[in-house]
Coordinates of C-alpha atoms and ligand atoms in Angstrom, one line a residue:
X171 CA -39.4 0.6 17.4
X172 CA -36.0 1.2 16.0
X173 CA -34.2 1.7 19.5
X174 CA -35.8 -2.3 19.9
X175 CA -34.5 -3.1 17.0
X176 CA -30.9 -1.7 17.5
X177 CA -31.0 -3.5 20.6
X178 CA -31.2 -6.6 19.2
X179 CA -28.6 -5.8 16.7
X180 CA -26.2 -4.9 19.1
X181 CA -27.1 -8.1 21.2
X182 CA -26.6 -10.3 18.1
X183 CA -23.3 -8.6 17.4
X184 CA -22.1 -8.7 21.3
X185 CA -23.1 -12.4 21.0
X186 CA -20.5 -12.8 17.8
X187 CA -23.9 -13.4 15.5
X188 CA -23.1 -12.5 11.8
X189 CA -25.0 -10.0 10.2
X190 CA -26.6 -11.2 6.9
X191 CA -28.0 -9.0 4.0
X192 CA -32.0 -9.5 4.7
X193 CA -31.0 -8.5 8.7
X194 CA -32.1 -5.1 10.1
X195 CA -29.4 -2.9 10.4
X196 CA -28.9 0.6 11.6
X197 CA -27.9 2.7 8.5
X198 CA -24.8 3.9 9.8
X199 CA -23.3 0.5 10.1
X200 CA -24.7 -0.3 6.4
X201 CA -23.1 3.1 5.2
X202 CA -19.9 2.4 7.1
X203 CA -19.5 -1.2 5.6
X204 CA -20.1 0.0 2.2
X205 CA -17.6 2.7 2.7
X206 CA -15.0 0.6 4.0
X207 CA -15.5 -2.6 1.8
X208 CA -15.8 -0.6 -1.5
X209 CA -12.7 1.5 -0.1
X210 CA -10.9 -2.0 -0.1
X211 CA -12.0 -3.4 -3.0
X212 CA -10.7 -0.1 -4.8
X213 CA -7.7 -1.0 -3.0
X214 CA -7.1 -3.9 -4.6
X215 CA -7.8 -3.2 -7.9
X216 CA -5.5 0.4 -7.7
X217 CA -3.3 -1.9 -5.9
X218 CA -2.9 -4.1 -9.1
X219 CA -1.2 -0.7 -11.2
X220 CA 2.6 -0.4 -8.9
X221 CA 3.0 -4.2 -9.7
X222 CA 1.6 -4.5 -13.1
X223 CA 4.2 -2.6 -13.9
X224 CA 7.3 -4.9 -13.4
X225 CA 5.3 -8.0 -15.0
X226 CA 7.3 -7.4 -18.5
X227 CA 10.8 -6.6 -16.7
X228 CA 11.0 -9.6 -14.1
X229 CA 14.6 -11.2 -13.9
X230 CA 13.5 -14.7 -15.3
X231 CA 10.1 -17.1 -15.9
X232 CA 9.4 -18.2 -12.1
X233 CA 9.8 -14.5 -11.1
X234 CA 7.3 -13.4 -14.2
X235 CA 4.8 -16.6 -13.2
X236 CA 4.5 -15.9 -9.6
X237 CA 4.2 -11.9 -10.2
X238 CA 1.7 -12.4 -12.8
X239 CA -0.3 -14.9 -10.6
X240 CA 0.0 -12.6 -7.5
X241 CA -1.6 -9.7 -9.6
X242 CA -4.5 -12.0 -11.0
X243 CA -5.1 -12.6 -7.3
X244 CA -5.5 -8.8 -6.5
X245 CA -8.3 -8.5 -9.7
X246 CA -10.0 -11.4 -8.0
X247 CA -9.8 -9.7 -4.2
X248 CA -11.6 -7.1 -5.6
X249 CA -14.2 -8.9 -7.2
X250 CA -14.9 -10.4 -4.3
X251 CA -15.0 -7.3 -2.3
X252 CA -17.2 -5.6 -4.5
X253 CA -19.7 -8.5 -4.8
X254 CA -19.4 -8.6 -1.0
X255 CA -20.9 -4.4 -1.0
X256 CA -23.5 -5.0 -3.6
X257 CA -25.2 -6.8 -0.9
X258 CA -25.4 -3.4 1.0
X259 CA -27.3 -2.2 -2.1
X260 CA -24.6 -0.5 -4.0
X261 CA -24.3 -1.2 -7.8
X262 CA -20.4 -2.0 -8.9
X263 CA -21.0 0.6 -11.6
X264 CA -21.9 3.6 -8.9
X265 CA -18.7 2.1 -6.6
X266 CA -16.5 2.5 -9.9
X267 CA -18.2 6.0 -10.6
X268 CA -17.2 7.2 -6.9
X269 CA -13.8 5.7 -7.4
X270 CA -13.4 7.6 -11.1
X271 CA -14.7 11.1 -10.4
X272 CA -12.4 10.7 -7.2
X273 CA -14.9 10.8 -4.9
X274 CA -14.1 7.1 -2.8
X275 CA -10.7 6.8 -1.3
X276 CA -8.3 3.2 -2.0
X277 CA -5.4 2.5 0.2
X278 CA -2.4 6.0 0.1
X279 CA 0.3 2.8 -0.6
X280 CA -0.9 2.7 -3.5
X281 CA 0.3 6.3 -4.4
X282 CA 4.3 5.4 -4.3
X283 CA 6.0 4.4 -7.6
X284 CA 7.9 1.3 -8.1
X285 CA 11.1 2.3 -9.1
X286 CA 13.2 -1.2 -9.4
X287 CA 12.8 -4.5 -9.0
X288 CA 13.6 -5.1 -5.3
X289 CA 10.3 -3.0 -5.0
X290 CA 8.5 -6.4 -5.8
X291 CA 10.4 -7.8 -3.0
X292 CA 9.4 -4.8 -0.5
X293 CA 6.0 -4.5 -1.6
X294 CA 5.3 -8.4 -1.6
X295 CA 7.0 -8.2 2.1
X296 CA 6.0 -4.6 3.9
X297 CA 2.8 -4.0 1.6
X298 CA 0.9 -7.4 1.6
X299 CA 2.6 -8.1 5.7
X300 CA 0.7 -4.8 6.4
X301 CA -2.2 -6.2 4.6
X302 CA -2.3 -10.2 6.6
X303 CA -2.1 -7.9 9.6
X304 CA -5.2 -6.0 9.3
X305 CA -7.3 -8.2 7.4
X306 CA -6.8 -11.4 9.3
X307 CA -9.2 -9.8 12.0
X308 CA -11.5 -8.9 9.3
X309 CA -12.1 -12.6 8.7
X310 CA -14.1 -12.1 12.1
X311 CA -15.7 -9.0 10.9
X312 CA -19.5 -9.1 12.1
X313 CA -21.0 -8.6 8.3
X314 CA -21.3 -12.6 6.8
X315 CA -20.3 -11.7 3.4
X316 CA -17.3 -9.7 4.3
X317 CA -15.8 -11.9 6.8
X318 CA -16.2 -14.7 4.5
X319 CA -14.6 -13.0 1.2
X320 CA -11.7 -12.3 3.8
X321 CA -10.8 -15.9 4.4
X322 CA -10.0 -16.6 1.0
X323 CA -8.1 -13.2 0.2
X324 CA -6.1 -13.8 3.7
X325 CA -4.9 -17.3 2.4
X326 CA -3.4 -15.4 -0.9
X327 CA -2.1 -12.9 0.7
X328 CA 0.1 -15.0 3.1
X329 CA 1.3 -16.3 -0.6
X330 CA 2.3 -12.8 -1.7
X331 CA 3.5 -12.0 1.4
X332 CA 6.1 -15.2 1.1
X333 CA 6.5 -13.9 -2.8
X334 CA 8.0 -10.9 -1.7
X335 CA 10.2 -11.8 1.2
X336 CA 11.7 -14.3 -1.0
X337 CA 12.7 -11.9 -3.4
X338 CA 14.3 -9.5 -0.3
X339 CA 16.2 -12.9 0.5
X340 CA 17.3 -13.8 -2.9
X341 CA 18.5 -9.7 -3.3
X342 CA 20.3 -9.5 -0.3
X343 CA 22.5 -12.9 -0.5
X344 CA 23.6 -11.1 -4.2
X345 CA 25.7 -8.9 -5.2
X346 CA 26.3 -5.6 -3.1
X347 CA 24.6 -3.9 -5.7
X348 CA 21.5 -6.0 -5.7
X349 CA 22.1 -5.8 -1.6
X350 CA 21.7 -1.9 -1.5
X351 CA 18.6 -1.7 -4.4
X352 CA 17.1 -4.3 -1.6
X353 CA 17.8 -1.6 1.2
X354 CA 16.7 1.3 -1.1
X355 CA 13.6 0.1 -1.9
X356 CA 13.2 -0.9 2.4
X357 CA 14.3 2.4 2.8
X358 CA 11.2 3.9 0.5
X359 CA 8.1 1.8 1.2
X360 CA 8.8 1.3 5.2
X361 CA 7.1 4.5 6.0
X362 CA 4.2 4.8 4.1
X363 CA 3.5 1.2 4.7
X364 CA 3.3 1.8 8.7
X365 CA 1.6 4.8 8.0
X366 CA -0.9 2.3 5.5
X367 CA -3.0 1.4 9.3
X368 CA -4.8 4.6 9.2
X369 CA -4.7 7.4 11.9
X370 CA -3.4 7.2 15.9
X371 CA -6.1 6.2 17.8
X372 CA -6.8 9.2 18.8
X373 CA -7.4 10.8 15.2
X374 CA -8.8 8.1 13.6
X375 CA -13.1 9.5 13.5
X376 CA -14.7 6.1 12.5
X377 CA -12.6 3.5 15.4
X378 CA -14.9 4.0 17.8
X379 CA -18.1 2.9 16.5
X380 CA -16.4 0.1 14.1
X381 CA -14.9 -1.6 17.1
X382 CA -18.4 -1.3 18.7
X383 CA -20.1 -3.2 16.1
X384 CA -16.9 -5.1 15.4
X385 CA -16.1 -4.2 12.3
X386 CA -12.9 -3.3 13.5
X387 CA -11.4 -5.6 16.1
X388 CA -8.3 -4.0 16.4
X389 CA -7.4 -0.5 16.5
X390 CA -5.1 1.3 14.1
X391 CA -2.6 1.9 16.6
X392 CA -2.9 -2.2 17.8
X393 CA -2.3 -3.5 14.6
X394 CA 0.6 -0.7 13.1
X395 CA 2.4 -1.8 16.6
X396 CA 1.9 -5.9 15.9
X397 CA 3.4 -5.3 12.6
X398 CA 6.5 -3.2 13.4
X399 CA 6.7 -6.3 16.6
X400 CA 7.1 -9.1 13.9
X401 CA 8.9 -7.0 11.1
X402 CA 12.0 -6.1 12.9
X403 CA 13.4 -9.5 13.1
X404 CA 12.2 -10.6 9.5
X405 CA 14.7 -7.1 8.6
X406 CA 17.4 -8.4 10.6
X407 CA 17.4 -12.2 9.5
X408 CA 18.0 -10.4 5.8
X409 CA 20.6 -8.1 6.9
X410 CA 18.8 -4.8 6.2
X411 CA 18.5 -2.0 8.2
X412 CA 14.7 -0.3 9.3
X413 CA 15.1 3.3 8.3
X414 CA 13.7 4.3 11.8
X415 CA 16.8 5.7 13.8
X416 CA 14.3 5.4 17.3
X417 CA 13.4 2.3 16.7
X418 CA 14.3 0.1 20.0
X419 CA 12.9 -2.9 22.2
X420 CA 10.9 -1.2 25.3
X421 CA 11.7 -4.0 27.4
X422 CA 8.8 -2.5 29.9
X423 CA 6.0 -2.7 27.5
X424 CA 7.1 -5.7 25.5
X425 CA 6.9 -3.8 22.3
X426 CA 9.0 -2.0 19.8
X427 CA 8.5 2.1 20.0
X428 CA 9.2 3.6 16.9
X429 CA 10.0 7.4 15.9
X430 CA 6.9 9.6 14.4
X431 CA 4.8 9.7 11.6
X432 CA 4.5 12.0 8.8
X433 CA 0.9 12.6 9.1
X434 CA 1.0 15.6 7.0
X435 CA 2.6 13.3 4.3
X436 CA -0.1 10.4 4.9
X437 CA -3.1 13.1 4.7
X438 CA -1.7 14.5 1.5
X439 CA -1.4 11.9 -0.2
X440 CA -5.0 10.7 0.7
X441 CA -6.3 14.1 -0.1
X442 CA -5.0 13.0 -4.0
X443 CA -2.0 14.7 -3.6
X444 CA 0.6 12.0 -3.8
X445 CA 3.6 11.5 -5.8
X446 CA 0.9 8.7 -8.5
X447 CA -2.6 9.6 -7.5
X448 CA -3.5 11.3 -11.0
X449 CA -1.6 8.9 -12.6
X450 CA -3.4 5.8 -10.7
X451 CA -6.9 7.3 -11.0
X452 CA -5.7 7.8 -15.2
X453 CA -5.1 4.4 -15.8
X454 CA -7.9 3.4 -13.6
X455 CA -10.5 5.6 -15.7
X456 CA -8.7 5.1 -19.3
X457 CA -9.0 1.1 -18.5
X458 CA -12.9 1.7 -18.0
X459 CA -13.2 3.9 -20.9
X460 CA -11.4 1.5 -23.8
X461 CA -13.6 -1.4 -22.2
X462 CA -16.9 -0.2 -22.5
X463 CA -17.1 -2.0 -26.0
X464 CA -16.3 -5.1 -24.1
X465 CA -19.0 -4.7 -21.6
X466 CA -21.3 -3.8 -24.3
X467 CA -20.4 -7.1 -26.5
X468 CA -20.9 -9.1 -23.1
X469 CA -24.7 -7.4 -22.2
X470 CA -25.5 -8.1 -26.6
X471 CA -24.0 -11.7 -26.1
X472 CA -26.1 -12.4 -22.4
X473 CA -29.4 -10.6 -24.0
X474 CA -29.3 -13.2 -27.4
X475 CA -28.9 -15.8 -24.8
X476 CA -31.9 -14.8 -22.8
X477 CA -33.9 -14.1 -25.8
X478 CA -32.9 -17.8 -27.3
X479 CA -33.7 -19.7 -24.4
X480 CA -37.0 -17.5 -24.1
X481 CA -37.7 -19.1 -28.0
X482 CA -37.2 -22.5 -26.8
X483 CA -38.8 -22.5 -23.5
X484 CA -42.1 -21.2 -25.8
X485 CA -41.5 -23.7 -28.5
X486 CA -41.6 -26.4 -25.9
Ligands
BYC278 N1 -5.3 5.2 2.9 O1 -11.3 6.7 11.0 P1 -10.2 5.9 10.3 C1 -4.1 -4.3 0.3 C2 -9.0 7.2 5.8 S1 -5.5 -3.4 0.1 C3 -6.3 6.0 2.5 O2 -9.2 5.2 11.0 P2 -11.4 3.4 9.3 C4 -3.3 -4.8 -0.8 C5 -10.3 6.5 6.2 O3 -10.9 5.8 5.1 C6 -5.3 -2.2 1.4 N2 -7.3 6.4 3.4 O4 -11.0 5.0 9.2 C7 -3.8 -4.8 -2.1 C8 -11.1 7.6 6.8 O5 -11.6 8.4 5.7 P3 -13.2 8.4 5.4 C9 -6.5 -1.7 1.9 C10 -7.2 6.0 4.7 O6 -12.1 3.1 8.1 C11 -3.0 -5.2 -3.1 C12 -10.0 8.5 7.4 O7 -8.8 8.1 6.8 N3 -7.0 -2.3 3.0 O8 -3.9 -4.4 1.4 O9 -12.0 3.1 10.6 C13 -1.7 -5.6 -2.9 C14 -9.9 8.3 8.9 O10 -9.5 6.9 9.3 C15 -6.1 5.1 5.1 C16 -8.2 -2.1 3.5 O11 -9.0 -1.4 2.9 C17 -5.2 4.7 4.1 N4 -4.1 3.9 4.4 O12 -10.0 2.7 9.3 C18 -1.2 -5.6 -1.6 C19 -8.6 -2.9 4.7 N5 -6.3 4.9 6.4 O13 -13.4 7.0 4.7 C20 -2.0 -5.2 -0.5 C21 -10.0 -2.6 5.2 C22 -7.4 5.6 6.8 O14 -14.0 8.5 6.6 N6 -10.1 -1.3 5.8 N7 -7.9 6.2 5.8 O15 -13.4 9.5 4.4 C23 -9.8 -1.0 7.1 O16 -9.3 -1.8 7.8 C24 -10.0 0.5 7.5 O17 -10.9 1.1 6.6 C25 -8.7 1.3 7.7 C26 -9.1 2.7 8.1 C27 -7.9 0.7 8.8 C28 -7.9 1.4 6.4

């Protein structure tokens, strides 16, 4: 019986079929959704802490609006994505309790600090660039809900992605102070946001079955090598050097080879030990702590509600 019915599965995926909530599905692909869309939505929300932390030093208004906005966007994409797992029968409160105790992983970028300004710029560029690359495909993804909570975060992000890049521009036609803080910060986030796609190919344990049932449609290696193909000339059209001294065009494959990794870096920091992870997880579990009297005001408020219109609907 269940071999029949991971046929059909697999026929409805192979015939690009979206998988809905009530569907059958193997357990391994519900387990590996809910890992990977609660892993994202972490992302997002962990991802909200590097850039929060500028919002009260941006140079002017525009700079403050936009970075504001682009942050409120990032609570949202989680929101989304977490929405988008309880349909896998998770509750958000036992995602948050994985993410808290440490137990569920969010995206190693997120681990870096944000030392200056032009680290708005690199982050809004290299960071959310990284981000459009990989989650473009996911708008394709073979689970309904996910693919459809991707469409709308993939519009934003090409916003932020703009956001940043525009500051990069605006830094490196200044001064040659503000020119070097915009190659510093290039200098810092270029490698852990190539290293931000995840294992080679060859090390990465879940590709294989993802791609399968399309999950995944690109490998890690596929989409790390797209990136590094369109970033190159966005560096040069601002005048700012790729801190990669093997990066060169490979005229025979069409493609950019870059130098190596630090995987031992990468799998550090996503073992906790990163130059922010305490720090990050911190904030993350203080901000659930001092708003537990919020979430209790809000279930009080919703149960009078419930119990008023109950009164009326009897009254009537
Ligand atoms: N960081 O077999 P693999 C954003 C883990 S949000 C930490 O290749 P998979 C943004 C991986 O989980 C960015 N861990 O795994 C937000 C696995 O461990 P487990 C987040 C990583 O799932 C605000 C192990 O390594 N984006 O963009 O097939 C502002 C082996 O890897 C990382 C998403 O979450 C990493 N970088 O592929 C700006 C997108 N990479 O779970 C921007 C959706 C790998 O087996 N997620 N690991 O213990 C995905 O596309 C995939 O999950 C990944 C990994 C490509 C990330």
């Amino acid at each position: 019986m269940e071999i029949k019915l991971e046929e059909i599965f697999q026929d409805k995926i192979d015939q690009e079929i979206k998988i809905e909530p009530r569907d059958w599905m193997p357990e391994k692909y519900r387990k590996t959704l809910l890992r990977q869309i609660s892993q994202h939505a972490h992302s997002e929300i962990v991802g909200m802490l590097p850039e929060g932390n500028w919002i009260t030093r941006a140079p002017n208004l525009r700079r403050k609006v936009a970075l504001l906005a682009k942050v409120q966007d990032e609570a949202g994409h989680g929101l989304y994505l977490y929405s988008a797992a309880e349909t896998l029968g998770m509750s958000r409160d036992e995602m948050l309790e994985e993410l808290h105790s440490g137990k569920a992983k969010y995206s190693s970028i997120f681990n870096y600090p944000t030392l200056t300004w032009a680290d708005m710029g690199a982050i809004g560029w290299l960071v959310d660039g990284a981000a459009i690359m990989n989650q473009v495909p996911l708008c394709r993804t073979s689970y309904g809900p996910y693919a459809r909570a991707m469409v709308r975060v993939c519009k934003e992000e090409s916003f932020h992605q703009r956001q940043g890049y525009e500051i990069m521009l605006t830094l490196t036609k200044g001064s040659e102070a503000q020119k070097a803080m915009a190659q510093d910060a290039l200098n810092r986030w270029w490698w852990p946001s190539i290293s931000m796609f995840g294992p080679n190919d060859d090390n990465s344990p879940n590709s294989a079955q993802s791609m399968k049932w399309k999950i995944k449609r690109f490998s890690n290696d596929e989409l790390r090598q797209k990136f590094v193909d369109v970033t190159v000339a966005q560096a040069e059209l601002l005048g700012l050097t790729i801190p990669d001294k093997d990066l060169k065009w490979n005229e025979e494959r069409g493609h950019y080879d870059f130098g190596a990794i630090n995987w031992d870096e990468f799998f550090q920091v996503v073992a906790g030990n990163g130059p922010c992870n305490k720090q990050r997880l911190k904030a993350r579990v203080d901000a659930w702590e001092n708003g537990a009297w919020v979430r209790e005001a809000a279930t009080a408020y919703a149960e009078k509600r419930e119990a008023k219109a109950n009164n009326q609907i009897e009254a009537a």
